[in-house]
Structures are given as structure tokens and as C-alpha cells.
GROMACS .gro file of C-alpha atoms in nm:
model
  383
    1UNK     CA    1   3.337   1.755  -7.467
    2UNK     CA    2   3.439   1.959  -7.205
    3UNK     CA    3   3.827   1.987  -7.362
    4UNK     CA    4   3.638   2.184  -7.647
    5UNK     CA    5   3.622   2.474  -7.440
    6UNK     CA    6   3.958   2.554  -7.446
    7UNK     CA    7   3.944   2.603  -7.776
    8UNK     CA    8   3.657   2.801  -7.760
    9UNK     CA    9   3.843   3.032  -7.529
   10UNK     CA   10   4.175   3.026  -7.753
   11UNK     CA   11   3.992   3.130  -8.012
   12UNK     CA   12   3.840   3.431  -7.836
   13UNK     CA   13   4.168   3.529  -7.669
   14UNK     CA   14   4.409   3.489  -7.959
   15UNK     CA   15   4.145   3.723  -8.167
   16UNK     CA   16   4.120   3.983  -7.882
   17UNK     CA   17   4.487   3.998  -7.915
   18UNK     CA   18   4.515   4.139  -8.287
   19UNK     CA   19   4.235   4.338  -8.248
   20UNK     CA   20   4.432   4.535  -8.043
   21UNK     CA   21   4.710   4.556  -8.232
   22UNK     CA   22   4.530   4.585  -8.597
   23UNK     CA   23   4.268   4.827  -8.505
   24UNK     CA   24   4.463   5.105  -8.283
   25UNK     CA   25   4.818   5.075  -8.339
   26UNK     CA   26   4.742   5.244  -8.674
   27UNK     CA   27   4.585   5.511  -8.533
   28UNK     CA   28   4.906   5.549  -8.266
   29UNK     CA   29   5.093   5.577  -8.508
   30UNK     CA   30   4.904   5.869  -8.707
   31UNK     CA   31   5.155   6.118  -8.574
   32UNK     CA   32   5.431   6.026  -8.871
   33UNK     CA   33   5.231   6.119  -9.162
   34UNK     CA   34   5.088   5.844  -9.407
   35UNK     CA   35   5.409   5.773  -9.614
   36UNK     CA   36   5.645   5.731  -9.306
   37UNK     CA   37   5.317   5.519  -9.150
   38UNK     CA   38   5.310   5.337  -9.451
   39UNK     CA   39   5.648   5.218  -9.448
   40UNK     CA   40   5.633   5.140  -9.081
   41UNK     CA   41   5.315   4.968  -9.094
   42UNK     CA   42   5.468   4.753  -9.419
   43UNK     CA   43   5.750   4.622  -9.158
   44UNK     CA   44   5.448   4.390  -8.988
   45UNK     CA   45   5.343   4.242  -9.313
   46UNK     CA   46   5.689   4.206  -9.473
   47UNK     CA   47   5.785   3.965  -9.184
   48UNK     CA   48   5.520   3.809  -9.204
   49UNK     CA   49   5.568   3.654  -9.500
   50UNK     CA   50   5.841   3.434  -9.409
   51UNK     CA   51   5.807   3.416  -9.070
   52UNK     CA   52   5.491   3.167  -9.076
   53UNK     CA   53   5.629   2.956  -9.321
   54UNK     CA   54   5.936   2.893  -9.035
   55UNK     CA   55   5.691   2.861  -8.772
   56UNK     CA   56   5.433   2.597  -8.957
   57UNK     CA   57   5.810   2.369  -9.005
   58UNK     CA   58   5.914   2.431  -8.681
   59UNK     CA   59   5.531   2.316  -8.531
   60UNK     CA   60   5.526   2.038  -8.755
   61UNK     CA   61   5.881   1.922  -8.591
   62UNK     CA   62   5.801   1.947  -8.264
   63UNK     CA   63   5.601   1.675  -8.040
   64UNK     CA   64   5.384   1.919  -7.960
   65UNK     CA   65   5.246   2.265  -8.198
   66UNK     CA   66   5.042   2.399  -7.871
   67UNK     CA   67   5.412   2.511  -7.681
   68UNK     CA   68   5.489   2.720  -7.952
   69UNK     CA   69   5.177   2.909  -7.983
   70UNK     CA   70   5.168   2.972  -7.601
   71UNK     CA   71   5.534   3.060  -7.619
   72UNK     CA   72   5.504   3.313  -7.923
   73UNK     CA   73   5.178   3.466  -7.733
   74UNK     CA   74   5.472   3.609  -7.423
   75UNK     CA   75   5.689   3.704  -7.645
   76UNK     CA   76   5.527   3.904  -7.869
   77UNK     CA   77   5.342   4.083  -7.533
   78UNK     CA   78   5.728   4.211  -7.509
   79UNK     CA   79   5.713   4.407  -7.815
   80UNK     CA   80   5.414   4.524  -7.829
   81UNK     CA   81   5.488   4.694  -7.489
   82UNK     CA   82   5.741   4.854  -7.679
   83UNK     CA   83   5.563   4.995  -7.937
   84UNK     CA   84   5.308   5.114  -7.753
   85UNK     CA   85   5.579   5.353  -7.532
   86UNK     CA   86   5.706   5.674  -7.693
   87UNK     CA   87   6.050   5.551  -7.825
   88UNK     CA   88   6.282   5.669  -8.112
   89UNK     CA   89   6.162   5.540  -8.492
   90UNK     CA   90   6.427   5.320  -8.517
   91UNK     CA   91   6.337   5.146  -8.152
   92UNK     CA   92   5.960   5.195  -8.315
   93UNK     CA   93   6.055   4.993  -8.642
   94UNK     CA   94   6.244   4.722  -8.408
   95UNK     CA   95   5.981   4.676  -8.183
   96UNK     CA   96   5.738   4.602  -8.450
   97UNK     CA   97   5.935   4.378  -8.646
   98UNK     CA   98   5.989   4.133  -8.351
   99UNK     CA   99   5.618   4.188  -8.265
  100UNK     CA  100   5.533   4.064  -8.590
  101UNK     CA  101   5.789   3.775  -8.619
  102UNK     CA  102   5.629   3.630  -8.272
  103UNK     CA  103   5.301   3.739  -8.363
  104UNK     CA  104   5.235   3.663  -8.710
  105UNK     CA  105   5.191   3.282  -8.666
  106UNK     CA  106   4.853   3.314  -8.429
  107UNK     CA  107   4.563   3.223  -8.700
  108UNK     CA  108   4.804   2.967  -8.863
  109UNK     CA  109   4.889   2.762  -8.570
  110UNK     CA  110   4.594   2.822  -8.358
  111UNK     CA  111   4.350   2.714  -8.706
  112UNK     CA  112   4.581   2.387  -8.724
  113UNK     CA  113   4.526   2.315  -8.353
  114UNK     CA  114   4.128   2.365  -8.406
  115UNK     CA  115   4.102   2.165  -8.704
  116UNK     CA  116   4.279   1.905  -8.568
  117UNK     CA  117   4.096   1.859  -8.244
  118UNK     CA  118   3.779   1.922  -8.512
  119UNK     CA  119   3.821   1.619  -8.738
  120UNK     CA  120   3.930   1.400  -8.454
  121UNK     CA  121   3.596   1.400  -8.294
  122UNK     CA  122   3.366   1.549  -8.572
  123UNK     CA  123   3.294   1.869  -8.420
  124UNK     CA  124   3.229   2.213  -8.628
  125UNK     CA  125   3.516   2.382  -8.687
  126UNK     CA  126   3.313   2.691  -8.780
  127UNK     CA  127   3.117   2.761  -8.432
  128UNK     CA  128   3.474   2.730  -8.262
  129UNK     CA  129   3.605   2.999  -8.519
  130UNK     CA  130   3.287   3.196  -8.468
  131UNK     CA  131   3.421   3.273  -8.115
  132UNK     CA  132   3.756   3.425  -8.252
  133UNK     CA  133   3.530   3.648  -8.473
  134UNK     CA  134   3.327   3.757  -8.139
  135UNK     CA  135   3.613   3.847  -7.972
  136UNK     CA  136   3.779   4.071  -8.229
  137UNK     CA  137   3.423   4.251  -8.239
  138UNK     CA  138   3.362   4.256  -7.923
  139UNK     CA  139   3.696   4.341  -7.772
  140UNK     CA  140   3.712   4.645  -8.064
  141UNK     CA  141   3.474   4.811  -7.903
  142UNK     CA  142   3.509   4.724  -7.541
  143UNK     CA  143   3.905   4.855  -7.566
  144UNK     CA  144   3.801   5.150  -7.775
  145UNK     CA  145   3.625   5.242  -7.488
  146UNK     CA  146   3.907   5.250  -7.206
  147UNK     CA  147   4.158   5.357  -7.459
  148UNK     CA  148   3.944   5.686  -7.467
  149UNK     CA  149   3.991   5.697  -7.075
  150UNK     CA  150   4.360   5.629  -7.094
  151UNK     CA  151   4.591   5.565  -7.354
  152UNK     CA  152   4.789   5.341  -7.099
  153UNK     CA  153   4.505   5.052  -7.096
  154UNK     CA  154   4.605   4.968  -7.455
  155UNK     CA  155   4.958   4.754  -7.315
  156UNK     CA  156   4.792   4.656  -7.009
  157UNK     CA  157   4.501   4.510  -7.162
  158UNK     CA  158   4.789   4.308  -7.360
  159UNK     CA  159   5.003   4.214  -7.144
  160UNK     CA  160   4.681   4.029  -6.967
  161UNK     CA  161   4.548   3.915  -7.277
  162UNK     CA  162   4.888   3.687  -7.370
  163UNK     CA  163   4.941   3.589  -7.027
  164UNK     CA  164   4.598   3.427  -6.995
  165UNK     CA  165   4.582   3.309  -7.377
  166UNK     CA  166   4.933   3.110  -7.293
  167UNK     CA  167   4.758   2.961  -7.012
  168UNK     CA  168   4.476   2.844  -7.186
  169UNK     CA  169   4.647   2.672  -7.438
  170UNK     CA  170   4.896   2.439  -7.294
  171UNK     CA  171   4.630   2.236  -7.144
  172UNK     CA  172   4.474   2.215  -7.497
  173UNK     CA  173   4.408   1.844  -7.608
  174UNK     CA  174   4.664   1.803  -7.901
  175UNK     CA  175   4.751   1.447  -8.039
  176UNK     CA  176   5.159   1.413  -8.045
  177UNK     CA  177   5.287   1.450  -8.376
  178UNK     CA  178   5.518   1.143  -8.304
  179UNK     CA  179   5.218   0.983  -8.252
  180UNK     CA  180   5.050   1.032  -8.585
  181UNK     CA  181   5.388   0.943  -8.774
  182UNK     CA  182   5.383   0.621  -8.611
  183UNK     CA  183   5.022   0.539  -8.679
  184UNK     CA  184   5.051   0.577  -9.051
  185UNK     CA  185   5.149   0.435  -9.281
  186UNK     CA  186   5.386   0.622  -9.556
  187UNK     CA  187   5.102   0.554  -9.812
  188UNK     CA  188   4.801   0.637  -9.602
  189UNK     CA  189   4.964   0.958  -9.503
  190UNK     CA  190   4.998   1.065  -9.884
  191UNK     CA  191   4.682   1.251 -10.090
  192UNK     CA  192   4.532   1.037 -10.341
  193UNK     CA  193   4.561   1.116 -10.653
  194UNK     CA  194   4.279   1.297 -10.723
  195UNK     CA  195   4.334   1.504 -10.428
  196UNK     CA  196   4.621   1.652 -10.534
  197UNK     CA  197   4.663   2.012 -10.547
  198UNK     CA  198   4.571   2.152 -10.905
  199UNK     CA  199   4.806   2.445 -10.982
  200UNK     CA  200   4.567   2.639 -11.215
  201UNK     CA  201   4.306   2.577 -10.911
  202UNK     CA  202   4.502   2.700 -10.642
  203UNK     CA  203   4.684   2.990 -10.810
  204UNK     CA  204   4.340   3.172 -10.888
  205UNK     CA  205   4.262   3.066 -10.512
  206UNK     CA  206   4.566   3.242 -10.387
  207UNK     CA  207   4.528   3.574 -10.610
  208UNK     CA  208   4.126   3.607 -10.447
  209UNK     CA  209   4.280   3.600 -10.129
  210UNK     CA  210   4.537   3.826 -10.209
  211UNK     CA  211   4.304   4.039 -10.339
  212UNK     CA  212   4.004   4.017 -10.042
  213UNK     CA  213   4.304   4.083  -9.778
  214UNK     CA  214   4.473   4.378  -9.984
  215UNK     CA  215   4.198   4.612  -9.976
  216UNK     CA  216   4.117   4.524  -9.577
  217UNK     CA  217   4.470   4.596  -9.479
  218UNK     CA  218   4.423   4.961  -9.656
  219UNK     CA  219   4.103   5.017  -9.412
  220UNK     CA  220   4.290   4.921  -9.140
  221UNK     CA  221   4.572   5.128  -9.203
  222UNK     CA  222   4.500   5.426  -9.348
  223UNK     CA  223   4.067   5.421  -9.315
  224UNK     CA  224   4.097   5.410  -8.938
  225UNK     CA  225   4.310   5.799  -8.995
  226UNK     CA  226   4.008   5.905  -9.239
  227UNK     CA  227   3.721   5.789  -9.036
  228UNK     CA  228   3.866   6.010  -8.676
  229UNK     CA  229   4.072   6.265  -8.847
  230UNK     CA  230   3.913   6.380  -9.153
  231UNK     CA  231   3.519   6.240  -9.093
  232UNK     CA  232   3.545   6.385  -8.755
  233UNK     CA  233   3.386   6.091  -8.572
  234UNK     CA  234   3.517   5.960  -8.181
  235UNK     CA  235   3.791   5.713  -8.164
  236UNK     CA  236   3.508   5.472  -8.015
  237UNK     CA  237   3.260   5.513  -8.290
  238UNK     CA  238   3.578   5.318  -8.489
  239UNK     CA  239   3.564   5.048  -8.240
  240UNK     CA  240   3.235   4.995  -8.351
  241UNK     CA  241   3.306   4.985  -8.729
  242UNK     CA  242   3.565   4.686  -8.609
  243UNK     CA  243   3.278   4.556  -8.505
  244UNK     CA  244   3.066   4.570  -8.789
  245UNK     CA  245   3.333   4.460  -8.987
  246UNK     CA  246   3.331   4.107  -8.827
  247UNK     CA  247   2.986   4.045  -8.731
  248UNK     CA  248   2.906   3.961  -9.039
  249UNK     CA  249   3.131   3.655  -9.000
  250UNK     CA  250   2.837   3.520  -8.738
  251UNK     CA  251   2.583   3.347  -8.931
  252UNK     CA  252   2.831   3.282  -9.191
  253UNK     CA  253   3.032   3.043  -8.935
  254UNK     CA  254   2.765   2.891  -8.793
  255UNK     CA  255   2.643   2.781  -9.128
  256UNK     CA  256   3.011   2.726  -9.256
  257UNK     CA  257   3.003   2.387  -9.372
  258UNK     CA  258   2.640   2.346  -9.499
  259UNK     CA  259   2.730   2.685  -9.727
  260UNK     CA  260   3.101   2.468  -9.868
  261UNK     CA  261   2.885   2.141  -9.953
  262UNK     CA  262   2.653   2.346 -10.065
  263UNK     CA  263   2.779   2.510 -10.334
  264UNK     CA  264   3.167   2.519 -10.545
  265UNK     CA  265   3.412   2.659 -10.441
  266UNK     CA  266   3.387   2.883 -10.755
  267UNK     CA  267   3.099   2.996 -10.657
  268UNK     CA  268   3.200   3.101 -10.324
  269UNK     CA  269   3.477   3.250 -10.424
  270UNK     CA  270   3.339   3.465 -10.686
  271UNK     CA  271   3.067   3.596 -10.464
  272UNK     CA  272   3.339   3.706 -10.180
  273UNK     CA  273   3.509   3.867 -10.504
  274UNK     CA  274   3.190   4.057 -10.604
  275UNK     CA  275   3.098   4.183 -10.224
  276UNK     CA  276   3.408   4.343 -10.207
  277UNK     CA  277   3.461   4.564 -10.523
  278UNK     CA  278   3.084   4.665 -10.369
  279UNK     CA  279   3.220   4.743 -10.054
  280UNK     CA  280   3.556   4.963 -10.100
  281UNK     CA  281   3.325   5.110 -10.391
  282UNK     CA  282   3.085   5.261 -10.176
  283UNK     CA  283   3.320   5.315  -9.924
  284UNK     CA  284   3.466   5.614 -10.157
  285UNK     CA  285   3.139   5.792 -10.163
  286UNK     CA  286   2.887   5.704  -9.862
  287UNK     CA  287   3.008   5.886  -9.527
  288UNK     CA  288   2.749   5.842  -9.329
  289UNK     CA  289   2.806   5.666  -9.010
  290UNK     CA  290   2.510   5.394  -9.011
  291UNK     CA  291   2.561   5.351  -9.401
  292UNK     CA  292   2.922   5.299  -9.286
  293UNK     CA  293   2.821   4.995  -9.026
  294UNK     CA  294   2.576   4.857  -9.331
  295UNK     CA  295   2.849   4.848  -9.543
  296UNK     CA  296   3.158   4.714  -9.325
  297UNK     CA  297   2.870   4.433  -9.249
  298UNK     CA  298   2.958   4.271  -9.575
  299UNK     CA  299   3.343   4.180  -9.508
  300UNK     CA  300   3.282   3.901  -9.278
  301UNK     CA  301   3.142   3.730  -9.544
  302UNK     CA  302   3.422   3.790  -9.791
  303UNK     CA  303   3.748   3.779  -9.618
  304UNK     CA  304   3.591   3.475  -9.434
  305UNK     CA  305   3.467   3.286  -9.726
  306UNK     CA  306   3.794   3.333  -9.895
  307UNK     CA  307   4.032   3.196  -9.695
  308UNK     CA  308   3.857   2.967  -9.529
  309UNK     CA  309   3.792   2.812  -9.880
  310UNK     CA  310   4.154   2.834  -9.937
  311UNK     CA  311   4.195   2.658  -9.575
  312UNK     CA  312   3.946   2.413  -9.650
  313UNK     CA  313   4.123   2.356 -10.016
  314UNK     CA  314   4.475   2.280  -9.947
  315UNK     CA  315   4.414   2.075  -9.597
  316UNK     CA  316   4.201   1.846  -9.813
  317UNK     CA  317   4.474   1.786 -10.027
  318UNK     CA  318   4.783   1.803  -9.809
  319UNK     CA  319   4.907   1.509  -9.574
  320UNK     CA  320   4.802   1.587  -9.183
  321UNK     CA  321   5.223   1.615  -9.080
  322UNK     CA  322   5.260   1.922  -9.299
  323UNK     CA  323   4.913   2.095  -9.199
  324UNK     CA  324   5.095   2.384  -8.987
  325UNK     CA  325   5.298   2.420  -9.280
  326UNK     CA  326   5.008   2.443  -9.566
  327UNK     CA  327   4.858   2.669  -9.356
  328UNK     CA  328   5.153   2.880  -9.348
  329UNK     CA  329   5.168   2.982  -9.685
  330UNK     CA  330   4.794   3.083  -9.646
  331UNK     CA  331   4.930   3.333  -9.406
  332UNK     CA  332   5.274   3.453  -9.639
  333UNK     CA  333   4.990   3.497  -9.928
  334UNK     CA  334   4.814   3.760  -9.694
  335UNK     CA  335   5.135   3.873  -9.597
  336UNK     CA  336   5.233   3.972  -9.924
  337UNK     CA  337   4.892   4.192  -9.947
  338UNK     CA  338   4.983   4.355  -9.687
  339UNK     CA  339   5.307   4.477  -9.770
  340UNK     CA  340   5.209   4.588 -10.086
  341UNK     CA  341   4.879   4.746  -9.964
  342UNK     CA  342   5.082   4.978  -9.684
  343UNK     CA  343   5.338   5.061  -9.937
  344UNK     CA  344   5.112   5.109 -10.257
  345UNK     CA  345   4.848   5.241 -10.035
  346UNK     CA  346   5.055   5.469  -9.843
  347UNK     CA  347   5.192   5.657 -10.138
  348UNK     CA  348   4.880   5.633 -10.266
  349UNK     CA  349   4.742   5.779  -9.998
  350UNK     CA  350   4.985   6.031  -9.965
  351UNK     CA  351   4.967   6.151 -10.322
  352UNK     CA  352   4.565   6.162 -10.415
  353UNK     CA  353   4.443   6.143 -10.017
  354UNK     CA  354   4.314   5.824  -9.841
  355UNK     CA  355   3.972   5.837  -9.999
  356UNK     CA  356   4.126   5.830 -10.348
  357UNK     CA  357   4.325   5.584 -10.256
  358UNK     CA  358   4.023   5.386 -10.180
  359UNK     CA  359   4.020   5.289 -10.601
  360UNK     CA  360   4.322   5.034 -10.579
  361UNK     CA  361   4.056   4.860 -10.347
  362UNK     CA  362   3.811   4.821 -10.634
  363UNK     CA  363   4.026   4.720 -10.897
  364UNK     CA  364   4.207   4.425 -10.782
  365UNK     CA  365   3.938   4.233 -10.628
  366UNK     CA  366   3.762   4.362 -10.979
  367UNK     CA  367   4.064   4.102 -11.134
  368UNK     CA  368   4.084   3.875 -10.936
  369UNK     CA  369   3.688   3.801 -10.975
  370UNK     CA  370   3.685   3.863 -11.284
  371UNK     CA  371   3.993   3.590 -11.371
  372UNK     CA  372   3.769   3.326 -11.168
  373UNK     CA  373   3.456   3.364 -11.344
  374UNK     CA  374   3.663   3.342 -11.664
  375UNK     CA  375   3.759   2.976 -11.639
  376UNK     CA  376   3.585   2.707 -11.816
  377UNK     CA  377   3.629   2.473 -11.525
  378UNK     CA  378   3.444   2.445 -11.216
  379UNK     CA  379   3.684   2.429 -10.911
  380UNK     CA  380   3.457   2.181 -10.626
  381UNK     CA  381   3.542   2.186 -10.270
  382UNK     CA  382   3.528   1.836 -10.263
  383UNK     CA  383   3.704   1.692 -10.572
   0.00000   0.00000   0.00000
């Protein structure tokens, strides 16, 4: 259909967006020292854990969840000018609190809009999301590039970015919410029984993706510094570790849903576990730049697998008016990692040096893994 396009191009737009923001703001911001970063950087995260949940209510109240996301896309383009000029640290700490309140909501909304459109009219949700994961990559390194030229392409390439991603989406096909209520029946519009959400199940869900996301916000943060500063290599060469890091995603999300019927959750999960104590193990001791592209290779797989299982999990079991919502706390889970992994990290960091640091990156995934493939019971995708 040709409507699928749009999303297609949402995807890559939105993604483009936080690439910017995730992979060189960090590095802007290298100037403070890594405590003082680490704080600042913690301000992003720490809204971001209730500012998704008000965002998934508000979308689920409103006729239509596509004017919010184009909405939030301008405003955050505000702040992020902002941060991006040389202002005072309290202006600094402002700018990136309201960037990240406007901001934060993106992959929530945006995955309820795709999923939507995807189960209407049985298309793969994966080879949409696949885009998003090309344009992060892709974008990394094409910014990197005329950020080395001129620091002042950074905001401009923003500023362009939101305007056009708000234009793409209002024309997005999106069923009315209205319309759905009215359709349904109160009891067709509740889980049955036995897809209700298991507690146990989704607790040890939640702590993996805790976990996965923890360690990858400590590579973004404080990595990015130790790869230029310390490893000596161009600002560019980073753009291309970006890249690494997400093209492993690729044949993962074109073979999404084959891989999810394919085997349990359980499974899944504990594999995205294992790949990741690997990673941000060899991380501490291979410096090497191709052994460096080899190894980021392997996150697409586990930050992927992991929340999209967690995705995949609760939408099963959660009636379609309060998907925005569900999808929501996915985001405040991440959230949470992120504060504590610029806080914990940053001292961390501070204290024993960014490398060092690199060992709280081992050991909770190490737990988290661990806790899965203690349980007795198998946790299925589909029961």
C-alpha cells in the first residue's frame, strides 16, 4: 500500500533524529568533566521516566496519537537548538530537560502508530522498523561527517530533520481512537484470560531490558569520550561505530517474526542476555578499531531482541485503547537504566576511568541472564 511509505519514512526520520542527539551531544558536552557530564546527561533519562507514561495517556485520549508525535517532533527541535549553543549550565540543564520531556516519547508513540497500521492490514512490522535502524546508522555517519566540517551543521541538520518528520506524519493513516471504542465491545476489548500479563513473566522481562539498555547508555555516554579522547581515533571513525552498533539490527528485523514463532521468548531473551556480558567484556580489553566494529556488530541483536520481545509481550496481552500507554512503561523501564547508568557510570567513571567502568556493564546483564535461565518455567511468546 502506498500509505505504508509514510511509515517507512517516519521511521527513518524519527531515528535520524536521536542519532543526533544520542551519539554527539555526549561528546559536546565532554568539556565538563565526566561527573558534572554524568549528572547532566542523567537529566535526559530522569525525565524520561515519567514523561512517556503522560504522553502514552494523553495519545490514548486523543482522537488522534499521530498530532502529538508531529507536535512533540517541533518542540523538542527548540531545545535542542539550545543545547547545542554555548549557554550557562543552568540554561544547559534546562534546555535538556525540556528536550527530553518533548523528545522522550518518539519510539513509544511512533512503535504504537506502526503496529497499529501493521496488524490492520497484516504487514511486517519488522521491515518498517528496519528503516528506523538504517537511519540511525546511516545518519551516524553521514552527520559525523559535516559535524567535522562545522560544528554548526549539528542544529541545522535538526531543525530540518523535525520539520520534515512533522510533515510526514500527519498524513499518516491512523484509525480514530473514537472509532475503535465504538466498534468494540467492552468484552472483546478485554485480554482473555490466558493472556493476561504474568507478573513473575514480565518482571524478569523488565529487569533484561533494564539490564541490555544500562550498559548501552554507558557507551553512549562516556565510550564515545574514550574512543576520541583517550584511543585517539577521529570524531568520524565514531560515527561509524554508531553504525556498527545498529547494523546488526538488519537481518535481525527482516527475519523478526519467523525468529519470535520460532523459538520462546526465554530463549530469546537469554541469548540477548549472553551477547551482551560478551560484548562490554571485550570491550574492556580489545582496542583495536576493526575488532571494535566486530564487536559493536552484536548489539543490534540484543537491545533489539529485548525489547522488542518485551513489545511483542505486553501488546499481546494488553487491550488495543491502552497500547500507547503499555508501551510507555517500556520506555520509563529504559529510562530508569539510564539514569542510573549516567549517575553510577559517571562516578564510576570518574573514580576507576571509563574503561574500568566498563565492569558494571558485565555484571548486570550477567544477573539478569542468569535470573532467566534460573526459572523452571518456560515463558512462550505466544501463550
Amino acid at each position: 500500500m502506498k500509505k505504508s511509505i509514510l511509515f517507512y519514512w517516519m521511521n527513518i526520520m524519527l531515528y535520524s533524529m536521536i542519532t543526533l542527539y544520542n551519539s554527539y551531544i555526549p561528546l559536546k558536552l565532554s568539556f565538563l568533566g565526566e561527573a558534572r557530564k554524568g549528572l547532566l546527561l542523567t537529566v535526559s533519562p530522569a525525565v524520561s521516566l515519567l514523561a512517556p507514561l503522560l504522553w502514552g495517556v494523553l495519545a490514548d485520549r486523543m482522537t488522534y496519537r499521530k498530532r502529538l508525535l508531529s507536535a512533540l517532533c517541533i518542540l523538542s527541535s527548540v531545545f535542542f537548538l539550545v543545547i547545542c549553543t554555548n549557554v550557562s549550565y543552568p540554561v544547559l540543564f534546562s534546555a535538556i530537560l525540556f528536550y527530553a520531556f518533548f523528545s522522550s516519547s518518539y519510539g513509544g508513540l511512533s512503535d504504537t502508530l506502526t503496529l497499529g497500521y501493521c496488524n490492520q492490514y497484516g504487514l511486517p512490522y519488522g521491515r518498517i522498523r528496519l528503516m528506523g535502524t538504517l537511519g540511525y546508522g546511516i545518519f551516524a555517519v553521514l552527520s559525523g561527517a559535516l559535524i567535522k566540517l562545522s560544528a554548526n551543521f549539528l542544529p541545522a541538520l535538526y531543525l530540518i530533520l523535525a520539520s520534515a518528520t512533522a510533515c510526514i506524519i500527519l498524513p499518516l493513516p491512523e484509525e480514530s481512537n473514537r472509532n475503535q471504542a465504538a466498534s468494540r465491545s467492552r468484552k472483546e476489548r478485554r485480554p482473555k484470560k490466558s493472556q493476561k500479563i504474568r507478573p513473575p513473566h514480565f518482571a524478569l522481562i523488565l529487569f533484561l531490558v533494564f539490564a541490555v539498555h544500562f550498559p548501552l547508555t554507558y557507551f553512549y555516554s562516556f565510550y564515545s569520550e574514550y574512543f576520541v579522547y583517550q584511543l585517539g581515533y577521529p570524531t568520524w571513525y565514531w560515527g561509524l561505530i554508531v553504525f556498527s552498533t545498529v547494523l546488526g539490527e538488519i537481518p535481525l528485523l527482516i527475519n523478526l517474526d519467523r525468529l519470535t514463532f520460532r523459538f520462546s521468548l526465554k530463549a530469546i531473551l537469554s541469548a540477548a542476555g549472553i551477547l551482551t556480558v560478551l560484548r562490554y567484556f571485550l570491550l574492556i580489553f580489545l582496542h583495536s578499531f576493526p575488532l571494535l566494529l566486530l564487536i559493536c556488530f552484536s548489539t543490534g541483536y540484543a537491545t533489539t531482541m529485548a525489547f522488542y520481545s518485551a513489545t511483542k509481550y505486553l501488546l499481546k496481552r494488553i487491550s488495543n485503547q491502552y497500547r500507547a500507554t503499555g508501551q510507555a512503561i517500556l520506555y520509563s523501564v529504559t529510562a530508569l537504566s539510564g539514569i542510573l547508568a549516567n549517575l553510577l557510570g559517571g562516578m564510576a567513571a570518574n573514580r576507576f576511568g571509563i574503561r574500568n567502568g566498563l565492569i558494571l556493564s558485565v555484571i548486570l546483564p550477567m544477573a539478569a541472564t542468569l535470573c532467566i535461565l534460573g526459572r523452571r518455567f518456560q515463558i512462550q511468546t505466544n501463550g
